[in-house]
XYZ file of C-alpha atoms in Angstrom:
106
model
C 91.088 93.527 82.717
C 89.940 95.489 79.856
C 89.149 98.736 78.664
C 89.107 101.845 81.134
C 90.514 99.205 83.589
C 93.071 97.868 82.064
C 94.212 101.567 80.820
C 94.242 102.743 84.935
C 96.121 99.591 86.142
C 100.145 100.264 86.935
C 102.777 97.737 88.856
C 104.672 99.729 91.527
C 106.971 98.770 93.881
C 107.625 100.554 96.874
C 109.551 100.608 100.187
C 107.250 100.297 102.832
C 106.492 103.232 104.949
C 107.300 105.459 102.876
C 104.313 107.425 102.894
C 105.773 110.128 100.140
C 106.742 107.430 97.487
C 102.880 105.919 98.409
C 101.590 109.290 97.420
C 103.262 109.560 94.310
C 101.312 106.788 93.120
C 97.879 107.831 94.266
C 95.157 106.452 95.718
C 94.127 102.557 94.413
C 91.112 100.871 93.936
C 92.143 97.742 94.081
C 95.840 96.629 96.294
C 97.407 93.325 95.694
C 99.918 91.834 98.266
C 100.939 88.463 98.183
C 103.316 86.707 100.535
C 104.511 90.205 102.326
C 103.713 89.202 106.530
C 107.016 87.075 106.690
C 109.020 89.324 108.663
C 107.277 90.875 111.494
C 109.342 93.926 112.043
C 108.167 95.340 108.556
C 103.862 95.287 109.431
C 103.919 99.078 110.661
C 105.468 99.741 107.412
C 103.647 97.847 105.231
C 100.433 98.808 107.083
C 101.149 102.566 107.153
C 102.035 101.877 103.062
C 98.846 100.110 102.257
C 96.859 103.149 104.442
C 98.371 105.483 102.471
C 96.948 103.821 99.212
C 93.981 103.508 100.026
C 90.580 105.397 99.917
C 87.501 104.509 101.310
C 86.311 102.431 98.628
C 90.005 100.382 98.242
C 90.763 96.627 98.067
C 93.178 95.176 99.897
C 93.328 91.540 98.709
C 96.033 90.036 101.074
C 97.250 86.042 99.851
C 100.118 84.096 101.785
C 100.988 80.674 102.709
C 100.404 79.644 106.091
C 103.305 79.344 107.309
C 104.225 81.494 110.395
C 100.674 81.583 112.202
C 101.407 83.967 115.380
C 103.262 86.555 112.646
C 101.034 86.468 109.743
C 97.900 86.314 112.490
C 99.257 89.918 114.173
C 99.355 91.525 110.762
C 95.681 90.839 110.637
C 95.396 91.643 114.428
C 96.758 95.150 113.307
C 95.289 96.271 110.674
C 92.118 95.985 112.243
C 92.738 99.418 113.853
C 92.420 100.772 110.763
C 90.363 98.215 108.243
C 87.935 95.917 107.978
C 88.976 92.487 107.749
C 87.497 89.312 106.617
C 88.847 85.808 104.948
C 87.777 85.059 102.167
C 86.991 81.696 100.626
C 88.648 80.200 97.919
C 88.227 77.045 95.922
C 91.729 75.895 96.279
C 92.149 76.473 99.942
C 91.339 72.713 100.859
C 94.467 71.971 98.648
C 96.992 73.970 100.007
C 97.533 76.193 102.900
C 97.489 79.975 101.288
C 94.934 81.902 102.635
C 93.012 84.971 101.297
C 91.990 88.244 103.618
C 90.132 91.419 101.677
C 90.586 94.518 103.457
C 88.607 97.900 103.289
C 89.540 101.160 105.537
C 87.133 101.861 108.356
């Protein structure tokens, strides 16, 4: 990143579903989440969080390991209600077992 960009980017943490805390930080153009489907009682959280991040032009890029197929697969099943999902290709997939989803708000 550079410039304009790198002036607007920020590192936040925040508890999931906590659609306040989301708010504080505004609306993103671009959402990182990497290895976050583990535990399947926290999707409506982190699905209601990354909703309330996003506008209609928003990035979700979404990494994890495969590790847990039916849990990380009903994440995805999910969040279709409310984005557009598709996998995305990445060089080093053949190597290892992380996969890559980018996700945009209906």
């Amino acid at each position: 990143l550079s410039g304009e960009a790198l002036a607007r980017a920020s590192v936040e943490a925040l508890p999931w579903g906590d659609e306040q805390a989301a708010a504080t930080v505004g609306k993103a153009d671009l959402v990182l989440c990497s290895d976050c489907l583990y535990r399947q009682e926290t999707h409506a959280q982190l699905l209601a969080t990354l909703i309330a991040l996003c506008k209609p032009s928003s990035i979700v890029a979404l990494a994890f390991e495969e590790r847990r197929t039916p849990v990380e697969m009903s994440f995805l099943q999910m969040s279709e209600d409310a984005f557009h999902v598709s996998k995305v290709t990445v060089p080093f997939e053949e190597d290892n077992s992380v996969l890559v989803y980018a996700m945009q708000l209906k």
